[in-house]
Coordinates of C-alpha atoms in Angstrom, one line a residue:
G1205 CA -58.9 16.6 -52.5
K1206 CA -57.1 19.5 -54.1
N1207 CA -55.1 20.7 -50.4
H1208 CA -53.6 16.7 -49.3
H1209 CA -50.3 17.8 -49.3
R1210 CA -50.4 20.5 -46.3
Q1211 CA -54.3 18.9 -44.6
G1212 CA -53.7 14.9 -45.2
T1213 CA -56.8 13.0 -46.3
I1214 CA -60.7 12.9 -45.8
S1215 CA -59.9 10.6 -42.5
N1216 CA -57.9 13.6 -40.7
F1217 CA -62.2 15.1 -40.8
V1218 CA -64.4 12.2 -40.8
R1219 CA -65.1 12.2 -36.4
D1220 CA -67.5 8.9 -36.8
F1221 CA -70.0 7.6 -39.8
R1222 CA -73.3 5.1 -39.7
L1223 CA -72.7 2.4 -41.8
L1224 CA -75.3 0.1 -43.0
T1225 CA -73.2 -3.4 -43.9
P1226 CA -74.1 -6.2 -46.7
A1227 CA -75.8 -7.8 -43.4
G1228 CA -77.9 -5.5 -42.6
E1229 CA -76.7 -3.8 -39.1
V1230 CA -76.3 -0.9 -39.1
L1231 CA -72.9 -0.1 -37.2
T1232 CA -70.8 3.3 -35.5
C1233 CA -67.6 3.7 -36.2
S1234 CA -65.1 6.5 -34.8
P1235 CA -61.3 5.8 -35.0
A1236 CA -61.9 4.6 -31.5
D1237 CA -65.0 2.9 -31.4
R1238 CA -65.2 0.0 -34.2
G1239 CA -61.4 1.4 -35.3
E1240 CA -60.8 -1.9 -37.4
I1241 CA -64.3 -1.1 -40.1
F1242 CA -63.3 2.4 -39.4
W1243 CA -60.2 2.7 -41.8
A1244 CA -61.1 -0.6 -43.4
T1245 CA -64.3 1.2 -44.6
I1246 CA -62.4 4.8 -45.3
G1247 CA -60.0 3.3 -47.7
G1248 CA -62.3 0.1 -48.7
M1249 CA -64.3 1.9 -52.0
G1250 CA -67.4 0.5 -50.6
L1251 CA -66.9 -2.7 -49.6
T1252 CA -67.8 -2.8 -46.5
G1253 CA -71.4 -1.3 -47.2
I1254 CA -72.4 2.3 -47.3
I1255 CA -72.4 5.1 -45.1
L1256 CA -75.2 6.5 -44.1
T1257 CA -74.5 9.8 -42.0
A1258 CA -71.2 11.6 -41.5
R1259 CA -70.0 13.9 -38.9
I1260 CA -66.7 15.6 -40.6
Q1261 CA -65.0 18.7 -39.5
L1262 CA -65.1 21.3 -41.4
E1263 CA -63.1 24.9 -41.3
R1264 CA -64.2 28.3 -41.0
V1265 CA -63.2 30.8 -44.0
E1266 CA -63.6 34.6 -44.6
S1267 CA -65.5 33.4 -47.8
A1268 CA -66.4 31.3 -50.2
Y1269 CA -64.2 31.9 -52.8
V1270 CA -60.8 30.8 -53.8
V1271 CA -57.3 33.3 -55.4
V1272 CA -56.1 31.0 -57.7
D1273 CA -52.6 31.3 -59.1
Y1274 CA -52.1 29.6 -62.4
Q1275 CA -48.6 28.8 -63.8
R1276 CA -47.4 27.2 -67.4
V1277 CA -44.9 24.9 -67.4
R1278 CA -42.4 22.9 -70.2
S1279 CA -41.9 19.9 -68.9
L1280 CA -43.4 17.6 -66.2
S1281 CA -40.0 17.7 -64.0
D1282 CA -40.2 21.3 -63.9
A1283 CA -43.8 21.2 -62.7
L1284 CA -43.3 18.1 -59.9
S1285 CA -40.0 20.1 -58.8
I1286 CA -42.4 23.9 -59.0
M1287 CA -44.9 22.0 -56.8
D1288 CA -42.5 21.2 -54.1
E1289 CA -41.3 24.4 -53.8
S1290 CA -44.2 26.2 -53.9
D1291 CA -46.5 23.5 -51.4
A1292 CA -46.0 25.4 -48.4
R1293 CA -47.0 29.3 -49.9
Y1294 CA -50.4 27.4 -51.5
R1295 CA -53.7 25.3 -49.6
Y1296 CA -54.5 24.3 -52.3
S1297 CA -52.9 22.2 -56.1
V1298 CA -53.1 20.5 -58.8
A1299 CA -51.4 20.4 -62.1
W1300 CA -53.0 19.6 -65.6
V1301 CA -50.6 17.7 -67.5
D1302 CA -50.3 16.4 -71.4
C1303 CA -49.4 13.5 -72.5
L1304 CA -50.5 14.5 -76.1
A1305 CA -48.3 17.0 -76.3
R1306 CA -46.0 16.5 -79.4
R1307 CA -42.7 15.6 -78.8
D1308 CA -41.0 19.6 -78.4
S1309 CA -44.0 20.2 -76.0
L1310 CA -44.1 16.3 -74.5
R1311 CA -45.5 16.8 -70.6
R1312 CA -46.0 20.4 -70.3
S1313 CA -48.4 20.9 -67.9
L1314 CA -50.4 24.4 -66.3
L1315 CA -50.5 24.4 -62.6
M1316 CA -53.4 25.5 -60.7
R1317 CA -52.5 26.5 -56.8
A1318 CA -55.2 28.6 -54.9
N1319 CA -56.0 30.2 -50.8
H1320 CA -59.3 31.2 -49.6
A1321 CA -59.8 34.5 -50.7
T1322 CA -59.4 37.2 -47.3
A1323 CA -63.1 39.3 -46.8
A1324 CA -61.5 42.4 -48.1
E1325 CA -60.1 40.1 -51.6
V1326 CA -63.6 39.7 -52.4
A1327 CA -64.4 42.8 -52.1
S1328 CA -61.3 44.3 -54.0
R1329 CA -63.0 42.0 -56.8
A1330 CA -66.5 42.7 -56.7
P1331 CA -67.8 43.8 -60.9
K1332 CA -68.5 47.9 -60.3
P1333 CA -71.7 48.9 -60.9
L1334 CA -73.0 49.6 -64.6
A1335 CA -73.5 53.2 -64.8
L1336 CA -76.3 54.3 -66.6
P1337 CA -76.4 57.8 -68.3
H1338 CA -78.8 60.3 -66.7
R1339 CA -80.6 61.0 -69.9
I1340 CA -81.7 58.7 -72.8
T1341 CA -82.6 59.8 -76.2
L1342 CA -84.3 57.5 -78.2
N1343 CA -84.5 57.9 -82.5
L1344 CA -86.8 56.5 -84.7

């Protein structure tokens, strides 16, 4: 995800799963039970079988929205430096790097960093309802 710099990989959130192996067995795996198969599956790109079900740890958030900050930077080194400096302030971060730009703009980037929106932030950004005039006149 876009939060691995703060939260780690998906393996930190998977409690256990049921795995259909190539031999046709269904195994329940977790870090404590069949740990070797659990870790091989988490990083194995499907080589150990098919995950049938998984129990994952979710986090309660106030809203379904995030507040995103955008920042343009001139070079890849600037992008990496700024991302490193701001990692503690943002839950999510990603960068778009322009690898096709001309020499003078080589590796320019767009940084996108975000945090979960609070209920108050969502309410303050809600669009205002349309106001219709009390009396509508029509001309034919």
